[in-house]
PDB file of C-alpha atoms in Angstrom:
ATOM      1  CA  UNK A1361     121.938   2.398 213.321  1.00 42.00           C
ATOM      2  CA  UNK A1362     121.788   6.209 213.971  1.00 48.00           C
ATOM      3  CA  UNK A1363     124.054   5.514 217.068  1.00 48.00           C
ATOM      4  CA  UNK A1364     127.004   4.815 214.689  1.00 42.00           C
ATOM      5  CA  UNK A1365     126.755   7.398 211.933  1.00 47.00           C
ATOM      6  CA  UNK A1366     126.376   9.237 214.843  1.00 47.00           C
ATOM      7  CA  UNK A1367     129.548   8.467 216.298  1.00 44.00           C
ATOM      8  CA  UNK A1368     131.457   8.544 213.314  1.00 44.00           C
ATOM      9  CA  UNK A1369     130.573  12.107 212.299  1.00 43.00           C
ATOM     10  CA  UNK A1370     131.601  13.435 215.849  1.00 44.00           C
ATOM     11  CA  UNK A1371     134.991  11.369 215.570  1.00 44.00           C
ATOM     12  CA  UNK A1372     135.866  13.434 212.357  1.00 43.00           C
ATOM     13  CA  UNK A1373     136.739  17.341 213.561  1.00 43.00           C
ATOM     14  CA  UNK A1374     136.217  18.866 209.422  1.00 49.00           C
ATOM     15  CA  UNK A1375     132.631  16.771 209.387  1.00 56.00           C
ATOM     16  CA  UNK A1376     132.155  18.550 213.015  1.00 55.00           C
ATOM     17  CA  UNK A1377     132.949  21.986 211.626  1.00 66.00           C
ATOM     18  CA  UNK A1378     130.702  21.736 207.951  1.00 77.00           C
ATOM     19  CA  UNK A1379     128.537  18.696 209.223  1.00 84.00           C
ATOM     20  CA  UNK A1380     126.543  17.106 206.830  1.00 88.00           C
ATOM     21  CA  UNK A1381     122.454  18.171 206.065  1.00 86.00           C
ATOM     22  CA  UNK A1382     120.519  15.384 207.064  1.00 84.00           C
ATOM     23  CA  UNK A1383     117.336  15.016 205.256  1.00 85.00           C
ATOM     24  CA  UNK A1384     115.537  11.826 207.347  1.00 83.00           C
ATOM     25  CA  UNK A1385     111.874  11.026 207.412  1.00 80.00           C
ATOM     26  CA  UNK A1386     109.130   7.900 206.743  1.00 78.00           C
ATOM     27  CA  UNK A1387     108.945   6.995 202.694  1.00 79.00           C
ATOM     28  CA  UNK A1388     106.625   9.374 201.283  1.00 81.00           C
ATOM     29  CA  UNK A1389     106.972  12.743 202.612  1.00 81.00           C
ATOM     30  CA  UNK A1390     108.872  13.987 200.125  1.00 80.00           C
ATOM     31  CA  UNK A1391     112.702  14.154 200.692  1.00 83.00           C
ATOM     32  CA  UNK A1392     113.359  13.081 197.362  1.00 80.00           C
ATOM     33  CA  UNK A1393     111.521  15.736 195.805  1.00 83.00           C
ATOM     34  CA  UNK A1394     113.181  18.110 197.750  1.00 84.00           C
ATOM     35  CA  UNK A1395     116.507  17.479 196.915  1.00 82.00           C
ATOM     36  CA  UNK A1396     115.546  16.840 193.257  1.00 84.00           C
ATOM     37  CA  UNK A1397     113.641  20.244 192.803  1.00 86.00           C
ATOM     38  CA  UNK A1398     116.947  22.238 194.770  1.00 83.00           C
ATOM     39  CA  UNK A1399     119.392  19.998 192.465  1.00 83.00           C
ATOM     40  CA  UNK A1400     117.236  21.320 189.220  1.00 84.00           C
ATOM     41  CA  UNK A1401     116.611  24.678 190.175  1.00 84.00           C
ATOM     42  CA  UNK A1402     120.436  25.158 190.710  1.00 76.00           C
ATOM     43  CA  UNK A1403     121.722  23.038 187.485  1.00 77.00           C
ATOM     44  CA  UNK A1404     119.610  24.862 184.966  1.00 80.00           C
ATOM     45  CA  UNK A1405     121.175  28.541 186.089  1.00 79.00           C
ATOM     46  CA  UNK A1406     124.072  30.453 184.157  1.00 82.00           C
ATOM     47  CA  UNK A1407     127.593  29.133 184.607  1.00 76.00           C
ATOM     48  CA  UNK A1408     128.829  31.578 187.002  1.00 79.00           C
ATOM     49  CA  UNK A1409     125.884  30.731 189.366  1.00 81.00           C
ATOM     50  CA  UNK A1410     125.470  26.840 188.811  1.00 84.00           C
ATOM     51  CA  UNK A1411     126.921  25.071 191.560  1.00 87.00           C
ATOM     52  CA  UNK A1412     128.290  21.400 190.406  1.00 92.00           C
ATOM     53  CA  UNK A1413     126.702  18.606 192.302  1.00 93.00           C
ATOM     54  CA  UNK A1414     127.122  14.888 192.756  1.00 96.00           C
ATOM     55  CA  UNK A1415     124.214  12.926 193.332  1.00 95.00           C
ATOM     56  CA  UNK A1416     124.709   9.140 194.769  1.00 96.00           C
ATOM     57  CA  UNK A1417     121.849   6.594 195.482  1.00 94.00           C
ATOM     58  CA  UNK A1418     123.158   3.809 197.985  1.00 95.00           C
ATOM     59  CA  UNK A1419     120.437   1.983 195.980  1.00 92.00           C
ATOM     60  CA  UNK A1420     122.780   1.546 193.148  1.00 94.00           C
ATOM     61  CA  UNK A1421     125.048  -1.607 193.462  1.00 92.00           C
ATOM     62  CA  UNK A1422     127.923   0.015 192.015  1.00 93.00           C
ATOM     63  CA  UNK A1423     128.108   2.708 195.177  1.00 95.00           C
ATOM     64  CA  UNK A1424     130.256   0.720 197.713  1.00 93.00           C
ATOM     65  CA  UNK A1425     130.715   2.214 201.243  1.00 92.00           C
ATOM     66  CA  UNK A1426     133.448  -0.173 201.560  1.00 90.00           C
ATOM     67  CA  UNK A1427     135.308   1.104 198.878  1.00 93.00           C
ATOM     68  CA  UNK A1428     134.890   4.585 198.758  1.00 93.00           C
ATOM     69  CA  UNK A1429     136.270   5.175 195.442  1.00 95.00           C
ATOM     70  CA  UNK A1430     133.738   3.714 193.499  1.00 96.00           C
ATOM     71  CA  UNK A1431     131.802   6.991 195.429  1.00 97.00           C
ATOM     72  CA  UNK A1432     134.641   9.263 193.127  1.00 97.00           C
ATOM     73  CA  UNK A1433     134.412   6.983 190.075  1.00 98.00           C
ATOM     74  CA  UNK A1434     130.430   7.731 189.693  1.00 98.00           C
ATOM     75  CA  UNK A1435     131.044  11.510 191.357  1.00 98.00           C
ATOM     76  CA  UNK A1436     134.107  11.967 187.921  1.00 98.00           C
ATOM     77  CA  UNK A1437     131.240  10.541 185.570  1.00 98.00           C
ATOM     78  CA  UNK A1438     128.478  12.959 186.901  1.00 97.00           C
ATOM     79  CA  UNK A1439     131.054  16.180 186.144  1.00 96.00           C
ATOM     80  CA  UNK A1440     131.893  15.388 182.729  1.00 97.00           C
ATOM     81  CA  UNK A1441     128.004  15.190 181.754  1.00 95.00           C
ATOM     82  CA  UNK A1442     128.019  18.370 183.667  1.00 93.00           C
ATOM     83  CA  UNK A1443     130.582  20.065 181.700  1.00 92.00           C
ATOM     84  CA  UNK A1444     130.782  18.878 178.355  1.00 93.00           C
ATOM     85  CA  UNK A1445     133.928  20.651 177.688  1.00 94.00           C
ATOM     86  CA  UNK A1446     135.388  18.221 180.320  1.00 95.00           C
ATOM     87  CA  UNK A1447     133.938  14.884 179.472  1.00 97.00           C
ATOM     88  CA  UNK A1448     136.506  13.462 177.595  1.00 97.00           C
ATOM     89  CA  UNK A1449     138.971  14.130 180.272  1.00 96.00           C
ATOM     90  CA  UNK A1450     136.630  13.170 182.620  1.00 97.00           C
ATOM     91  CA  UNK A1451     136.229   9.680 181.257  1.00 98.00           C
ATOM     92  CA  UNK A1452     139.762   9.072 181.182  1.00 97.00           C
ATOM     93  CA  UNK A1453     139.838   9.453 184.356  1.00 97.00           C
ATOM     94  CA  UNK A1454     136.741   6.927 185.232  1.00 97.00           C
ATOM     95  CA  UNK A1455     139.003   4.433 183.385  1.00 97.00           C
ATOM     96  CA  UNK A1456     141.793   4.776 184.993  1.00 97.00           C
ATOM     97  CA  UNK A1457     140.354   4.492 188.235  1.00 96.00           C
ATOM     98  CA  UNK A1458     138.241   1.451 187.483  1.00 96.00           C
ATOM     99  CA  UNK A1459     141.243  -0.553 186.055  1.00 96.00           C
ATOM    100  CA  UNK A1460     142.929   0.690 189.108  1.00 94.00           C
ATOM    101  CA  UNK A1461     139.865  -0.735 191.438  1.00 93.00           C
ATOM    102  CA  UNK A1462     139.793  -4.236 189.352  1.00 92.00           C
ATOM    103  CA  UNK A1463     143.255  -4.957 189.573  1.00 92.00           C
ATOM    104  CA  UNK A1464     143.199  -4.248 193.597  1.00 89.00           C
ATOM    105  CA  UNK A1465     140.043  -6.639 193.585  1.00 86.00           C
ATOM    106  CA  UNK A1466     142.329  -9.509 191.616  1.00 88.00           C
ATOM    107  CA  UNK A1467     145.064  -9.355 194.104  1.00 87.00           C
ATOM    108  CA  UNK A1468     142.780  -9.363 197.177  1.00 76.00           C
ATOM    109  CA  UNK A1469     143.659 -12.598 198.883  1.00 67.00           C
ATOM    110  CA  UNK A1470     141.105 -14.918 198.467  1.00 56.00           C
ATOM    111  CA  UNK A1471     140.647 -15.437 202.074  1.00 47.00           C
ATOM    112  CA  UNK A1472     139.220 -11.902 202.744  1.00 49.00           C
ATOM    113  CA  UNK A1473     135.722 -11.031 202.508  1.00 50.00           C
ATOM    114  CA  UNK A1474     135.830  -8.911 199.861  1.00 47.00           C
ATOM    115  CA  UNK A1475     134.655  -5.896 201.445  1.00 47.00           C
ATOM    116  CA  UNK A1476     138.278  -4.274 202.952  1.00 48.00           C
ATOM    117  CA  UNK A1477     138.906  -1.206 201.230  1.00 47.00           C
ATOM    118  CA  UNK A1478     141.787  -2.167 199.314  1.00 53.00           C
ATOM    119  CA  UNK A1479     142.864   1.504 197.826  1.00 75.00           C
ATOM    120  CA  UNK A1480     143.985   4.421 199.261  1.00 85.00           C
ATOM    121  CA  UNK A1481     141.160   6.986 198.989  1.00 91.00           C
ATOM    122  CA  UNK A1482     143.584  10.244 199.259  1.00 93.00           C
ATOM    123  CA  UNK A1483     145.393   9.827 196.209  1.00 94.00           C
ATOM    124  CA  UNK A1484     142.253   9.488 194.411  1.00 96.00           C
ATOM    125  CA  UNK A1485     140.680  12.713 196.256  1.00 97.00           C
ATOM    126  CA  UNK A1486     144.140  14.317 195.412  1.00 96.00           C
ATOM    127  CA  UNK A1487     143.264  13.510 191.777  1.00 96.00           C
ATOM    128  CA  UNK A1488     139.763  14.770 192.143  1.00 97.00           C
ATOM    129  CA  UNK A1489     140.609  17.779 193.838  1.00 97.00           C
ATOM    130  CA  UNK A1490     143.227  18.375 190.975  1.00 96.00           C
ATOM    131  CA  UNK A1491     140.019  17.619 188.118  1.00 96.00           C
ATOM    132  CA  UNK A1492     138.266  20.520 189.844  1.00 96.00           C
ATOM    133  CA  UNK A1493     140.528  22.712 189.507  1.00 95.00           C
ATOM    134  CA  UNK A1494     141.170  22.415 186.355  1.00 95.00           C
ATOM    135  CA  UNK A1495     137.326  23.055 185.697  1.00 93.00           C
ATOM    136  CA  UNK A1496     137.375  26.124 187.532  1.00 91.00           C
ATOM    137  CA  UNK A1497     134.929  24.593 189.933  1.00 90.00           C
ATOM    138  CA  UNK A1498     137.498  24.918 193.501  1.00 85.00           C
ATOM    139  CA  UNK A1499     136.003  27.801 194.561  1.00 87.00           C
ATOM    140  CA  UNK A1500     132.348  26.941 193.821  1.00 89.00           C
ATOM    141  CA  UNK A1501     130.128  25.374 196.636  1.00 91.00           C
ATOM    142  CA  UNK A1502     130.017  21.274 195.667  1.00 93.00           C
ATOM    143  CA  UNK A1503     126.831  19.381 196.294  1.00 93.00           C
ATOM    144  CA  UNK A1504     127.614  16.121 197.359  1.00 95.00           C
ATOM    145  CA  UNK A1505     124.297  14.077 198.061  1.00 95.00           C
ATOM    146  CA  UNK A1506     123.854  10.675 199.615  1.00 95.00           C
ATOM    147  CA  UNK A1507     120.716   9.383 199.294  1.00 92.00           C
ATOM    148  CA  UNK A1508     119.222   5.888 200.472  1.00 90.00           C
ATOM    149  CA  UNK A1509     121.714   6.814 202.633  1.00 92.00           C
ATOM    150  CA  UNK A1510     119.623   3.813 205.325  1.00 90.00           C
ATOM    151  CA  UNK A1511     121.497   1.052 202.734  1.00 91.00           C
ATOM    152  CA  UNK A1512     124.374   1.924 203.878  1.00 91.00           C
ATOM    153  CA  UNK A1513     123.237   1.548 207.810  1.00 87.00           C
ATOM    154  CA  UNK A1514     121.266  -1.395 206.803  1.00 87.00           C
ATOM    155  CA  UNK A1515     123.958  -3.653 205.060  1.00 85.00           C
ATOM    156  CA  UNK A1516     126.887  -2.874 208.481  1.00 79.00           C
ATOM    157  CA  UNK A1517     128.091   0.019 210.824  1.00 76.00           C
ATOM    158  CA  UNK A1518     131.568   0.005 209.623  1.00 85.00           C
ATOM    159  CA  UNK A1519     130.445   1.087 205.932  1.00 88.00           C
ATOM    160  CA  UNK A1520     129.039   4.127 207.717  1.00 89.00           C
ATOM    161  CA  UNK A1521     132.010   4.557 209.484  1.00 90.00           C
ATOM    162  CA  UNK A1522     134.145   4.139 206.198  1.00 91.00           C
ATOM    163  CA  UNK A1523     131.702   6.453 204.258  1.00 93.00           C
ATOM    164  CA  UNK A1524     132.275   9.329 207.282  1.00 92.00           C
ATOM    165  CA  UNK A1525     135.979   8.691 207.381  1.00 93.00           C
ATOM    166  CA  UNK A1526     136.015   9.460 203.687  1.00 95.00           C
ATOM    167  CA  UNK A1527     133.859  12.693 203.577  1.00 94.00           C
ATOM    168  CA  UNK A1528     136.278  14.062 206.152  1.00 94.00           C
ATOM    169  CA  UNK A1529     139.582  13.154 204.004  1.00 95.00           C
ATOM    170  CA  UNK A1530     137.386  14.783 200.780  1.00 96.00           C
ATOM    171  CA  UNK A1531     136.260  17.374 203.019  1.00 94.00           C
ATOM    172  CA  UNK A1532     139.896  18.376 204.031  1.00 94.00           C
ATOM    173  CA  UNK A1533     140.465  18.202 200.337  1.00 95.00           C
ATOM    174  CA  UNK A1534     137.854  20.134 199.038  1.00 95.00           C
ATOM    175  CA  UNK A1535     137.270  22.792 201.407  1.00 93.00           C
ATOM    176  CA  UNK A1536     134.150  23.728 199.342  1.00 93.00           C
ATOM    177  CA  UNK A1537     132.209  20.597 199.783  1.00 94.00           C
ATOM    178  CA  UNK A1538     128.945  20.159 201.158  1.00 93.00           C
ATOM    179  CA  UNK A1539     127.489  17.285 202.058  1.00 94.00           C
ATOM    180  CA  UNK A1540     123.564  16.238 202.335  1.00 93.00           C
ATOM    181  CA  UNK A1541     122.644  12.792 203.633  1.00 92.00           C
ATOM    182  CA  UNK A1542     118.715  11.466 202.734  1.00 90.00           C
ATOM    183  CA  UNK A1543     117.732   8.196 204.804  1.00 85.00           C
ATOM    184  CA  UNK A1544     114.345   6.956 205.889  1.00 80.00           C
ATOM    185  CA  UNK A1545     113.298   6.734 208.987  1.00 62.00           C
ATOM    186  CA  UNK A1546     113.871   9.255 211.772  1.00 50.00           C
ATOM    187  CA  UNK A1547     116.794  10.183 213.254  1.00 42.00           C
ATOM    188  CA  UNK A1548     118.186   7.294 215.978  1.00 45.00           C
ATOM    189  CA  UNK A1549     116.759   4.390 213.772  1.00 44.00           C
ATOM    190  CA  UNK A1550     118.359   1.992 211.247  1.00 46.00           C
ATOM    191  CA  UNK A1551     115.590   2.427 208.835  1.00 44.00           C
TER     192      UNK A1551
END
């Protein structure tokens, strides 16, 4: 519900001081749109005035609240298609990270549910903080978009509370991040 993103962005002070946009409204008014036309106008410009974004769609399976870094893995794969010069690097990186995430799945006991985040997020934001750099891109505005952003509320309150915990820790990080979050439904519902 609303009550507990709520709640978890005013337990996080960086979240409190750059809060996240919230785009939120019934299916069909055209929040998508919006986002998609700013995201285009803004990735088509000249390289000193692009702005990199990251665009992530709860609707995807592979987007885990409960394990944020599968959040970084897809965010890693977005900036090398961004900036070709970087791909290569970029996909090392990816694969790295995913061996990383399916050997900390294997040793999971079997008698948890699965959904414990089993890495440590910061030394992966350390790492992605670092890739930035090295593109130049640490002093640019980021884009970081969440959209079906209602998934996340829908499937349990602690992934929203896990999803806010780790924008503040990347948000600490990367100073330059800005968050927008897209849901259904008005503000103060689960939908």
């Amino acid at each position: 519900s609303q009550r507990w993103l709520d709640q978890g962005v005013e337990e996080i002070e960086d979240l409190n001081e750059k809060p996240p946009l919230m785009i939120y409204g019934p299916g069909g008014t055209g929040k998508s749109s919006l986002l998609s036309r700013f995201i285009l106008d803004h990735a088509t410009l000249d390289d000193h005035r692009r702005i990199p974004f990251i665009y992530l769609d709860f609707d995807r399976p592979e987007l885990r609240a409960d394990e944020p870094v599968t959040l970084l893995i897809e965010a890693v794969r977005q900036l090398g298609l961004q900036y070709p010069h970087a791909r290569a690097a970029c996909e090392s990186i990816r694969a790295d990270w995913q061996t990383q995430l399916a050997e900390a799945a294997r040793q999971r006991p079997a008698t948890t549910s699965g959904t414990a985040t089993s890495l440590n997020a910061t030394a992966f934001i350390l790492s992605f903080r670092t890739l930035l750099r090295s593109l130049e891109l640490s002093r640019k505005p980021i884009l970081w978009v969440l959209d079906t952003f209602e998934e996340v509320q829908w499937r349990s309150p602690g992934g929203v509370r896990q999803v806010m915990t780790f924008l503040a820790d990347l948000q600490s990080h990367v100073p330059r991040l800005r968050t927008v979050i897209r849901k259904r439904g008005l503000l103060g519902s689960g939908s």
